[in-house]
GROMACS .gro file of C-alpha atoms in nm:
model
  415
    1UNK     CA    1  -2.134   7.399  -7.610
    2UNK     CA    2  -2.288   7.037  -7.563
    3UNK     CA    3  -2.129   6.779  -7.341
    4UNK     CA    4  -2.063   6.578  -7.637
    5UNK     CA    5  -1.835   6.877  -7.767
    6UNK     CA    6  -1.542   6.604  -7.853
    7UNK     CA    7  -1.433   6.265  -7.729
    8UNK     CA    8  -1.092   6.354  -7.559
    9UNK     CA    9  -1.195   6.746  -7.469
   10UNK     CA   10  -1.466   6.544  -7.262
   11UNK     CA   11  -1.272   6.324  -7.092
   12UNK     CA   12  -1.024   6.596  -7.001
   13UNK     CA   13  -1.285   6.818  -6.859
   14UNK     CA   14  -1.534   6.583  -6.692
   15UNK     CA   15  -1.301   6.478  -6.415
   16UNK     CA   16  -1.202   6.877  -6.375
   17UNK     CA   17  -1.557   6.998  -6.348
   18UNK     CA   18  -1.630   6.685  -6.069
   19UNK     CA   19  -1.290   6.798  -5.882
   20UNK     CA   20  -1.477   7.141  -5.825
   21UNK     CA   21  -1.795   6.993  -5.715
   22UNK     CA   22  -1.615   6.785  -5.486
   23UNK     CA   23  -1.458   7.058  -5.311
   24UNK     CA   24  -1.841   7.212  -5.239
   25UNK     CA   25  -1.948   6.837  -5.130
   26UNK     CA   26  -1.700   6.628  -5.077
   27UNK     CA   27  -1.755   6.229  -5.092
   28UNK     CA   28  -1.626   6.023  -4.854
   29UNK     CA   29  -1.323   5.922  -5.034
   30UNK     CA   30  -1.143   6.253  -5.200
   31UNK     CA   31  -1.065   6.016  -5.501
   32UNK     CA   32  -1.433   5.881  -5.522
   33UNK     CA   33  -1.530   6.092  -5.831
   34UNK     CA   34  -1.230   6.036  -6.019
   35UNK     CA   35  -1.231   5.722  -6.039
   36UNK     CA   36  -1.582   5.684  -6.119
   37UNK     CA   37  -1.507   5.881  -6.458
   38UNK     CA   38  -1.369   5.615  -6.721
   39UNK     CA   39  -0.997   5.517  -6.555
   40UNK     CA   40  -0.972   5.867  -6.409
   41UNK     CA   41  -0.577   5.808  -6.372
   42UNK     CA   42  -0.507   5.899  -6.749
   43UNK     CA   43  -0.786   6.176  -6.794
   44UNK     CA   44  -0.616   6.384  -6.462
   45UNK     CA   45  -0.326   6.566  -6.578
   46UNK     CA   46  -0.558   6.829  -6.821
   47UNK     CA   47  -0.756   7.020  -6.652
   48UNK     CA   48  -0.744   7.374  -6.815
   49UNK     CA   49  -1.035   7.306  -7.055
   50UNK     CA   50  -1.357   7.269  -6.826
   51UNK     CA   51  -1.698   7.123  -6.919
   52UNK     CA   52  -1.926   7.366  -7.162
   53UNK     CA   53  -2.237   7.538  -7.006
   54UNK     CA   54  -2.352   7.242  -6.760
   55UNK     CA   55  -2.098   7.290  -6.566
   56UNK     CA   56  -1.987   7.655  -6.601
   57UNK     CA   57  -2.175   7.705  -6.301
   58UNK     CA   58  -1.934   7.482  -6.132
   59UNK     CA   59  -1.566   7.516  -6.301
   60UNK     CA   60  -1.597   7.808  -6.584
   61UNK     CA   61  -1.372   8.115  -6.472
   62UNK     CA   62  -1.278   8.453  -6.648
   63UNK     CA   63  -1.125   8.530  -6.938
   64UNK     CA   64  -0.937   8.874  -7.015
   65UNK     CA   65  -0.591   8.949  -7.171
   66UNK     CA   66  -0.399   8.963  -7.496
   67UNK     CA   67  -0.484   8.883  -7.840
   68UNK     CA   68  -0.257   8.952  -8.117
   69UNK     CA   69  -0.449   9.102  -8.464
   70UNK     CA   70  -0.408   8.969  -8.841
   71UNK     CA   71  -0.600   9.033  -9.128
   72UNK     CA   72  -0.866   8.796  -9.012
   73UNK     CA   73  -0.866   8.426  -9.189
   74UNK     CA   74  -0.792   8.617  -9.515
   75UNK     CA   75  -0.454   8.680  -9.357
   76UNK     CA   76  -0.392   9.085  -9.484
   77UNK     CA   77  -0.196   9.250  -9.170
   78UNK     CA   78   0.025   9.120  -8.951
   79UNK     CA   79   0.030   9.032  -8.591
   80UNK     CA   80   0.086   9.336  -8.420
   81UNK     CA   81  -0.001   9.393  -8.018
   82UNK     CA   82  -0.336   9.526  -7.961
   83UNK     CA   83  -0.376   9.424  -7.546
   84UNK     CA   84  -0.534   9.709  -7.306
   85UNK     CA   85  -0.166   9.719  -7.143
   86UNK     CA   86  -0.036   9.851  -7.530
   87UNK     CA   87  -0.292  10.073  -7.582
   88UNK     CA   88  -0.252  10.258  -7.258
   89UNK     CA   89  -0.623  10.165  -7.122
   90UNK     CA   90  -0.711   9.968  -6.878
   91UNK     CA   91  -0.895   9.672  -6.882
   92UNK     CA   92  -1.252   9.731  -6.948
   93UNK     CA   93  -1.514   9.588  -6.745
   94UNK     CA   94  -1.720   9.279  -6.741
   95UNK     CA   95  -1.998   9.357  -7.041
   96UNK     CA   96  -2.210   9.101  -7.135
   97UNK     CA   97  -2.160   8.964  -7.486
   98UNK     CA   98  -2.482   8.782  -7.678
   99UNK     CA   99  -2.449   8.465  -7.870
  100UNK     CA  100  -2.626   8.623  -8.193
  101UNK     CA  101  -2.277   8.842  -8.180
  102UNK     CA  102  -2.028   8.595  -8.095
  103UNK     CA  103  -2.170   8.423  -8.435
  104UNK     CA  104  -2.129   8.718  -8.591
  105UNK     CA  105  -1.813   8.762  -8.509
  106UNK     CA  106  -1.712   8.415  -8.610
  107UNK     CA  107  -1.856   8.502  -8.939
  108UNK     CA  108  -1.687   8.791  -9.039
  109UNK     CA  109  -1.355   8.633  -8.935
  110UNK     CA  110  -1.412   8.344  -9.249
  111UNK     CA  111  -1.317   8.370  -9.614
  112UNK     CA  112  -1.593   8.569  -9.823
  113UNK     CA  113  -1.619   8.247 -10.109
  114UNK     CA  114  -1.848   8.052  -9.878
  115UNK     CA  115  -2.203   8.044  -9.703
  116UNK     CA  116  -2.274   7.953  -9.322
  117UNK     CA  117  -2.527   7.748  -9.186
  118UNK     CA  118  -2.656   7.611  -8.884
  119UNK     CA  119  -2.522   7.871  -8.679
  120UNK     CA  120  -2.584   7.912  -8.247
  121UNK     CA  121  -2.405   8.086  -7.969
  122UNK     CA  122  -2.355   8.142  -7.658
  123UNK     CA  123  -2.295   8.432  -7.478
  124UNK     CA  124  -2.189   8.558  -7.173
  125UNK     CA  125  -2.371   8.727  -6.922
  126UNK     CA  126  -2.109   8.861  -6.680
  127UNK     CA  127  -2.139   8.635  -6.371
  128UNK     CA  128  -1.962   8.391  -6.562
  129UNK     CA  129  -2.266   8.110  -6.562
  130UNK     CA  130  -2.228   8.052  -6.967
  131UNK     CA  131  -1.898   8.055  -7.206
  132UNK     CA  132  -1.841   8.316  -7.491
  133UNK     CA  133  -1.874   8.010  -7.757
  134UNK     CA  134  -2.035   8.011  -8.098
  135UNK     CA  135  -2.018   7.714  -8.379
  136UNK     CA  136  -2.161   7.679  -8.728
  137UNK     CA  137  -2.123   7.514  -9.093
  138UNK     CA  138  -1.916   7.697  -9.313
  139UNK     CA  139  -1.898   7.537  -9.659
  140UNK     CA  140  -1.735   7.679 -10.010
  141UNK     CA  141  -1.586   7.533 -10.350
  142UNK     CA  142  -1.413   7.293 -10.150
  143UNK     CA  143  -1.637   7.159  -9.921
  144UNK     CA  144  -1.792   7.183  -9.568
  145UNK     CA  145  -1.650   7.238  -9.237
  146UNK     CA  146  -1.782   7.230  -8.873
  147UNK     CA  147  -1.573   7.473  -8.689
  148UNK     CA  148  -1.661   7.638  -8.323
  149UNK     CA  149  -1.513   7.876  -8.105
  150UNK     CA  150  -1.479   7.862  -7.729
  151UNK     CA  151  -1.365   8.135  -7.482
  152UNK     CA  152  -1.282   8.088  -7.093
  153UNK     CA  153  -0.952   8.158  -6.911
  154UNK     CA  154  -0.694   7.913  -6.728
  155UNK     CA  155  -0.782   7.880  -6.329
  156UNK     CA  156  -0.422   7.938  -6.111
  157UNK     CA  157  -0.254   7.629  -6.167
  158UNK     CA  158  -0.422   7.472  -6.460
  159UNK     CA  159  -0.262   7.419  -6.765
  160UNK     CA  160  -0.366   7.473  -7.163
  161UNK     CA  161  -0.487   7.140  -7.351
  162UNK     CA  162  -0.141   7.239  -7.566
  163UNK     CA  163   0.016   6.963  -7.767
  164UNK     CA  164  -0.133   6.665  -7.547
  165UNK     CA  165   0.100   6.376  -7.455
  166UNK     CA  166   0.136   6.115  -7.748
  167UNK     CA  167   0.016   5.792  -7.465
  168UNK     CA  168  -0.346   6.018  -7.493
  169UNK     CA  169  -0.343   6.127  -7.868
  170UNK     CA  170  -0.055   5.897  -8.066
  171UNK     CA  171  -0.197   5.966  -8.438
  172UNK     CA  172  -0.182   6.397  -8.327
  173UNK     CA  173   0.022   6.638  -8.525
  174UNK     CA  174   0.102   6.949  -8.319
  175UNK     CA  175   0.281   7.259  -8.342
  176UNK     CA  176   0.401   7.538  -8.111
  177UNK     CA  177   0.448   7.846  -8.124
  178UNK     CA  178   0.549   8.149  -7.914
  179UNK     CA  179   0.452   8.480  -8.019
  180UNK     CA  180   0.602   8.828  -7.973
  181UNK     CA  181   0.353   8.893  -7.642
  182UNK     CA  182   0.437   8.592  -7.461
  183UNK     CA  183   0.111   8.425  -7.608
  184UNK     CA  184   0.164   8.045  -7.721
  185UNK     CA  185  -0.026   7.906  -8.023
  186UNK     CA  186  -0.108   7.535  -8.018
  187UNK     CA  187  -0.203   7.410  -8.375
  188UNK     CA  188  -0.315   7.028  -8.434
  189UNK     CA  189  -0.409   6.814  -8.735
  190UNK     CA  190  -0.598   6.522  -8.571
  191UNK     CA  191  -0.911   6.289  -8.565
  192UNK     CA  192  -1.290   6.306  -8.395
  193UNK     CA  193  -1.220   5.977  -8.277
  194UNK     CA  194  -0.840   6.005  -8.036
  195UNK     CA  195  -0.767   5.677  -8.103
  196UNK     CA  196  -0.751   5.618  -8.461
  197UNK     CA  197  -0.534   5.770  -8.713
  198UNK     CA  198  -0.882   5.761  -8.995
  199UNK     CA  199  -1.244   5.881  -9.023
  200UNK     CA  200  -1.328   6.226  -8.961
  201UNK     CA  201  -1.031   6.475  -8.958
  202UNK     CA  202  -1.044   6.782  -8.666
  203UNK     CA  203  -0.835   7.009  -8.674
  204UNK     CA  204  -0.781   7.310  -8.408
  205UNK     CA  205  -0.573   7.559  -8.259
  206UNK     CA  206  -0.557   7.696  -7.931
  207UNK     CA  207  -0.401   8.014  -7.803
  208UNK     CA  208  -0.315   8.099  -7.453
  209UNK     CA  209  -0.236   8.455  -7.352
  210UNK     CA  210   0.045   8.543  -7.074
  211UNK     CA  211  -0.241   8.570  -6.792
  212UNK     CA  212  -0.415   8.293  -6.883
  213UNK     CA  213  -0.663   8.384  -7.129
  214UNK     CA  214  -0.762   8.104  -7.429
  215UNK     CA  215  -0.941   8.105  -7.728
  216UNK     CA  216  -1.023   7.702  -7.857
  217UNK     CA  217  -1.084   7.704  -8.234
  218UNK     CA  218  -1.208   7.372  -8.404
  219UNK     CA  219  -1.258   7.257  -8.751
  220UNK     CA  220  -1.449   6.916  -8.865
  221UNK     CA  221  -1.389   6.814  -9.190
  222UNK     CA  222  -1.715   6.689  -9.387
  223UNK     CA  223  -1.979   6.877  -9.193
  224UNK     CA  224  -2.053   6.917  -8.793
  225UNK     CA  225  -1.877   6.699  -8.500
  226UNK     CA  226  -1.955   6.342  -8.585
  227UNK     CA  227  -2.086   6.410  -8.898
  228UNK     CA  228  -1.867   6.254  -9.148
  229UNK     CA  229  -1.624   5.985  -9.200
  230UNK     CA  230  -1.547   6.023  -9.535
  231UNK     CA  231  -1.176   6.135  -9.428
  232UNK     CA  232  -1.236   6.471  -9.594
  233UNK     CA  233  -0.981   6.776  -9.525
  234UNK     CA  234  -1.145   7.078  -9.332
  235UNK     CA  235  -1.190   7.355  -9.562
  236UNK     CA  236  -0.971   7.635  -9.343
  237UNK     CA  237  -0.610   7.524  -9.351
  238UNK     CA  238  -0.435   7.556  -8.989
  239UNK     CA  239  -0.298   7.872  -9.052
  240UNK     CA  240  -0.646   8.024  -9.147
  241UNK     CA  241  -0.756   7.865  -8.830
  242UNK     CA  242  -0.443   8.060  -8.623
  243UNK     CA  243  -0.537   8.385  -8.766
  244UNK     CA  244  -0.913   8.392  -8.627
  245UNK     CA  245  -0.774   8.309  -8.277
  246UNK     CA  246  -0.564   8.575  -8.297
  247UNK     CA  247  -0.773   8.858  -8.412
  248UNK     CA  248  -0.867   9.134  -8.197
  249UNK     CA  249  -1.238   9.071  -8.302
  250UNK     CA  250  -1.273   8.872  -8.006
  251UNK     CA  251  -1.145   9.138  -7.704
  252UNK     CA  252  -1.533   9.193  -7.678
  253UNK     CA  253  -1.597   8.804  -7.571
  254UNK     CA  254  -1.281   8.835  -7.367
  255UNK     CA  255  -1.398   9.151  -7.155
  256UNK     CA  256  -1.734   8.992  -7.131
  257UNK     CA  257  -1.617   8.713  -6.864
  258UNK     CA  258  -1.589   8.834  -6.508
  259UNK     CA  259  -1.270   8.781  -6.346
  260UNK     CA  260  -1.229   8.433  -6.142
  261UNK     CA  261  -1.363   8.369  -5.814
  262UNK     CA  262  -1.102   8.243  -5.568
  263UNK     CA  263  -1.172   7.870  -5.479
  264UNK     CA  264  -1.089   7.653  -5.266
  265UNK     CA  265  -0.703   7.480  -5.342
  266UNK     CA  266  -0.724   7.170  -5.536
  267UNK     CA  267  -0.602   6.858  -5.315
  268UNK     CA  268  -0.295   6.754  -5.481
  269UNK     CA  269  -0.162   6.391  -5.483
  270UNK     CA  270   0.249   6.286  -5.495
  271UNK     CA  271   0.440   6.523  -5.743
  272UNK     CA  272   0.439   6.413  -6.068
  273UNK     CA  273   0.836   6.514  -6.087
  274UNK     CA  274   0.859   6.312  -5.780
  275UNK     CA  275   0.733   6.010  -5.953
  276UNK     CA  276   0.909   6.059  -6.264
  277UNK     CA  277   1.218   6.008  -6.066
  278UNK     CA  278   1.092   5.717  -5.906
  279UNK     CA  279   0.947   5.542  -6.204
  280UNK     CA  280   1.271   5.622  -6.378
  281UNK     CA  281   1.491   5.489  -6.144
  282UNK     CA  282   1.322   5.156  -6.164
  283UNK     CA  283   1.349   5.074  -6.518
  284UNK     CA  284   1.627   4.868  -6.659
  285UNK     CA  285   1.898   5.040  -6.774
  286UNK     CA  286   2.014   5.121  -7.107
  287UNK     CA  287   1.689   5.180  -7.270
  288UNK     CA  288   1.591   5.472  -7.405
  289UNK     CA  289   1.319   5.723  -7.265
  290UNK     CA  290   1.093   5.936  -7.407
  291UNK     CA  291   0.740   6.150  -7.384
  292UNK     CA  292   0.760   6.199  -6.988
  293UNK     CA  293   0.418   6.300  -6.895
  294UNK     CA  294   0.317   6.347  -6.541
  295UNK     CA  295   0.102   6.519  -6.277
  296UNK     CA  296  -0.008   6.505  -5.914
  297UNK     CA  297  -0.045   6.120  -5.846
  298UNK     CA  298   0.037   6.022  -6.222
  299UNK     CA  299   0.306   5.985  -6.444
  300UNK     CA  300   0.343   5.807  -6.809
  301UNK     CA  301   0.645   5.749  -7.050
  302UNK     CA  302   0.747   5.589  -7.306
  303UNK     CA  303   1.018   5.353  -7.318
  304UNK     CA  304   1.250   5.127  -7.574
  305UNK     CA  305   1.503   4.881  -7.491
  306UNK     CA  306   1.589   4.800  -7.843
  307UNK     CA  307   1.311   4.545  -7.911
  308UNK     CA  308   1.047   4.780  -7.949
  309UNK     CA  309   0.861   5.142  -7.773
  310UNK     CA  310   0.605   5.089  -7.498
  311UNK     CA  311   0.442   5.310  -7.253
  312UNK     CA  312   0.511   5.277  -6.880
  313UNK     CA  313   0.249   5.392  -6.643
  314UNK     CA  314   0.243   5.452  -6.275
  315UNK     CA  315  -0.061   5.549  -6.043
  316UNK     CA  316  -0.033   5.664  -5.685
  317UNK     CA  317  -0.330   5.698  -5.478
  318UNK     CA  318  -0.364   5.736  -5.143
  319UNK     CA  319  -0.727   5.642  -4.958
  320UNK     CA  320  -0.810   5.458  -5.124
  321UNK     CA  321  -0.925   5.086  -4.900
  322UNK     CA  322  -1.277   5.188  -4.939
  323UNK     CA  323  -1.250   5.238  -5.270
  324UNK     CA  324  -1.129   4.941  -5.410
  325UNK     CA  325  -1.316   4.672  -5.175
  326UNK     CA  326  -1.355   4.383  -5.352
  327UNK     CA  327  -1.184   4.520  -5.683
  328UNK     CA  328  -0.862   4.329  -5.537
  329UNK     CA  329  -1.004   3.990  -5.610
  330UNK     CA  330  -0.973   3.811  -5.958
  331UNK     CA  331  -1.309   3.735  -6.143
  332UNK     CA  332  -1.466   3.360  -6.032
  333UNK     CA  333  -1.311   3.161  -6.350
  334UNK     CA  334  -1.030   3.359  -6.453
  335UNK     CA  335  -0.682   3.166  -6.573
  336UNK     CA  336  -0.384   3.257  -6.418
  337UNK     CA  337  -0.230   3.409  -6.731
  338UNK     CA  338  -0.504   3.643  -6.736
  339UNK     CA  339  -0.518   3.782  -6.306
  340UNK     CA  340  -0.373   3.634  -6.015
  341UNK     CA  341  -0.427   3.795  -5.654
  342UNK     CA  342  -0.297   3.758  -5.341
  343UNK     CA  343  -0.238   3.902  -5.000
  344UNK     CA  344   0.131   3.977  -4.868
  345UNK     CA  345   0.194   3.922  -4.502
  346UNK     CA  346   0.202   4.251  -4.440
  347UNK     CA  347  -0.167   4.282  -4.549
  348UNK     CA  348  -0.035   4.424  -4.907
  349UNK     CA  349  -0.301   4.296  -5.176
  350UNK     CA  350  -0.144   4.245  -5.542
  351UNK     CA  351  -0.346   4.194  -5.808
  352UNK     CA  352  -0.161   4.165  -6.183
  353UNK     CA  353  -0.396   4.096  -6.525
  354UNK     CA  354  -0.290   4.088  -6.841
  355UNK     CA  355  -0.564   4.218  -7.078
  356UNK     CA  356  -0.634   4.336  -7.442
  357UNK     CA  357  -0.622   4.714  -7.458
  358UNK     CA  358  -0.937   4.872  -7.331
  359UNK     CA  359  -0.890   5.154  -7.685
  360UNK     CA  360  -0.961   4.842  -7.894
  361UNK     CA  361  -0.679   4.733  -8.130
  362UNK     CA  362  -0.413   4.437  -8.065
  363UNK     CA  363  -0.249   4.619  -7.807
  364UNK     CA  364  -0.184   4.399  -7.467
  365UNK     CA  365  -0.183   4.581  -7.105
  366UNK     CA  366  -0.009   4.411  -6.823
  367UNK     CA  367  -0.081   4.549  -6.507
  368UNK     CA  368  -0.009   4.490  -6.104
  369UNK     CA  369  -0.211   4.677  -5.866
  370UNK     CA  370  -0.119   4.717  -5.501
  371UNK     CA  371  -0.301   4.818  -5.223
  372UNK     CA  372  -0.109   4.876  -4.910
  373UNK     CA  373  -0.324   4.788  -4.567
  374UNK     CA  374  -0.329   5.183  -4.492
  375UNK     CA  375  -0.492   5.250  -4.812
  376UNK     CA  376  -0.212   5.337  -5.043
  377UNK     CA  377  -0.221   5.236  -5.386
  378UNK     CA  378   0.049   5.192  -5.653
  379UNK     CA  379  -0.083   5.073  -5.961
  380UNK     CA  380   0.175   4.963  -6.261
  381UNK     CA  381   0.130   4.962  -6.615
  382UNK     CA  382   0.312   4.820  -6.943
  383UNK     CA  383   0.173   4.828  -7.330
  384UNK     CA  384   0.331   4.654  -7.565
  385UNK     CA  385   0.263   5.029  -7.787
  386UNK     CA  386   0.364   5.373  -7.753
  387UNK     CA  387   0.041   5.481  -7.647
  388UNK     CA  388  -0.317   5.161  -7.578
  389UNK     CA  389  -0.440   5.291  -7.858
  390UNK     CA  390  -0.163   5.308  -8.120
  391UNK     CA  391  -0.013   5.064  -8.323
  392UNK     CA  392   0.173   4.741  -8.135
  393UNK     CA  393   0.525   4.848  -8.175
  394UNK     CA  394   0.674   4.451  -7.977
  395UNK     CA  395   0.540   4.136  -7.913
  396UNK     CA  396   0.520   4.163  -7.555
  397UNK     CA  397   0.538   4.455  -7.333
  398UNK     CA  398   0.918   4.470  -7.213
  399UNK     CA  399   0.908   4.394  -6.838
  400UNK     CA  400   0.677   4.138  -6.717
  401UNK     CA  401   0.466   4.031  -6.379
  402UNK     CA  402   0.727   4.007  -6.135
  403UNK     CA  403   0.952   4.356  -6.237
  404UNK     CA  404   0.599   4.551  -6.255
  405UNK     CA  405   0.506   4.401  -5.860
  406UNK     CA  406   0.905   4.510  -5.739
  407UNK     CA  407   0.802   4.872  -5.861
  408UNK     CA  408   0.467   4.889  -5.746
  409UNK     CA  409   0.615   4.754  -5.379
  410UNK     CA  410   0.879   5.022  -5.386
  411UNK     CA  411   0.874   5.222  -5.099
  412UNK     CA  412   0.995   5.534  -5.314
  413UNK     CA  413   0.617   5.639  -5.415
  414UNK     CA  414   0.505   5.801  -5.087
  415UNK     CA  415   0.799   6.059  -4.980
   0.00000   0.00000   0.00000
């Protein structure tokens, strides 16, 4: 896979894959690298999809488990149960798998009516340095299709892309489903571009066995990744798209992974539960939430008061004085309506901007960022949308300068 595999699927694993380098050199700051990668507080809380074969070497871990069979993409049999634990064998070893077969494989799995081109794979050769992946041009009566195929397997403690929050993908259509083994199936109508609801349509489906194991299918309407916009359908329907992750076609590329290495523990910020509380706490009453979304030093939500949705942010950092030298300061020139800064007598800096939404769009983003004198940071954010890049859903985000500085002050954030 390339590291321009998708827009979003980047930014999910770039920040994942620099986490695990960070751990074998660490930078001065353990927040350094994160926040050098595009506003690293929204891209944090996915990590289970890593970076394609740059930076296997780094982040890429085993794959092995169950897969449930069908009748392929022509859909004949059902699912039935076809792991090593169901057949009464054990798990076979760690055989390497080529990329001329992990093609192959893809190709027998599509509908006999059309022809493939521009196929490549890669394949794996048991010390886990490259991913099980193979992609290609299927087109038919109806059209062409981009689709690829991924393999790798969850780390302890990271989680499956799954239906992703609506503040990261708002125009997404997602389904899930849990099958007989345990296994979850994650099926999604969207766009190559996250934050418009037009242009190229992707479609995918992810499934994710009980021990972690994941197989990423993707289909680009039009032709290859990026190259379309016509708006076209995909060619494989979602269902057709379910059936080839689920085949037992694929236990080769699954056994061909070793098993993971055991790493060093991720540093972990404030619990996002933790935060959630907090955050919830401190917003008017009566309104109505929604879409909680949170990890370790991050949570989002969604929130409506009557007048309108729009998504609530908060950031908690810790370390971060070095960091964020000079970033406390507004611009030479700037109004007031746009950023005003100032120090508390504590030592406290606040800093609140109100800005046009960095996803494009009419959106507005007020924030207030605090930096406490020990190097805590709790940044607060309010979109006058559901999500910076979807439609404006109010006039004005709901709660203003001066509530957004009481809850970034609160003393609630660091337990």
């Amino acid at each position: 896979m390339s590291l321009d595999h998708h827009d979003d699927t980047f930014e999910r694993r770039l920040p994942a894959a620099f986490e695990d380098a960070v751990r074998v050199c660490p930078p001065h700051s353990p927040d350094l690298v994160d926040r050098a990668t595009a506003r690293g507080r929204r891209l944090r809380r996915v990590r289970a999809f890593q970076v394609g074969a740059g930076c296997a070497a780094l982040t890429l871990v085993a794959l092995g488990g169950t897969l449930l069979g069908t009748g392929g993409a022509g859909g004949a049999a059902g699912p039935r149960d076809v792991s090593p634990a169901a057949s009464g064998t054990a798990r076979p070893a760690a055989t390497p798998v080529g990329g001329e077969e992990m093609v192959a494989t893809l190709k027998s799995l599509l509908p006999k009516d059309g022809t493939v081109s521009g196929a490549s794979g890669t394949g794996s050769d048991g010390s886990g340095r490259s991913a099980p992946a193979a992609k290609l041009t299927y087109t038919n009566a109806r059209g062409s299709s981009g689709i690829d195929i991924a393999v790798h397997r969850q780390a302890p403690g990271d989680r499956p892309d799954g239906c992703l929050p609506v503040q990261v993908r708002p125009y997404d259509q997602c389904e899930t489903r849990t099958l007989p083994d345990g296994s979850v199936l994650y099926t999604t109508k969207s766009f190559t571009h996250p934050s418009g609801n037009t242009g190229q349509r992707r479609w995918y489906a992810e499934l994710v066995t009980p021990d972690g194991a994941v197989l990423f299918l993707q289909e680009f309407g039009g032709g290859e990744e990026k190259g379309s916009d016509s708006g076209a359908e995909p060619v494989l329907g979602l269902e057709q798209l379910a059936a080839i992750v689920r085949s037992p076609a694929w236990r080769k590329a699954v056994a061909a992974v070793p098993a993971p290495a055991s790493g060093a523990p991720r540093q972990q910020g404030v619990a996002g539960e933790h935060l959630t509380d907090v955050l919830t706490s401190l917003l008017p009453p009566g309104g109505r939430i929604t879409d909680r979304n949170a990890d370790a030093g991050l949570v989002q939500l969604v929130y409506d008061d009557g007048h309108g949705k729009a998504m609530i942010e908060a950031d908690v950092q810790q370390g971060m004085t070095d960091l964020l030298a000079g970033q406390m300061d507004c611009p030479s020139g700037s109004d007031d309506a746009d950023c005003r800064s100032r120090t508390l007598p504590d030592g406290t800096r606040v800093k609140a901007t109100r800005a046009p939404s960095e996803k494009g769009g009419s959106a507005v983003v007020r924030s207030v960022d605090t930096l406490r004198p020990d190097g805590r940071r709790v940044l607060v954010r309010e979109i006058n949308s559901y999500a910076e890049s979807g439609p404006v859903t109010r006039p004005e985000p709901p709660l203003g300068p001066e509530r957004l500085e009481t809850m970034a002050l609160d003393p609630r954030w660091f337990r």
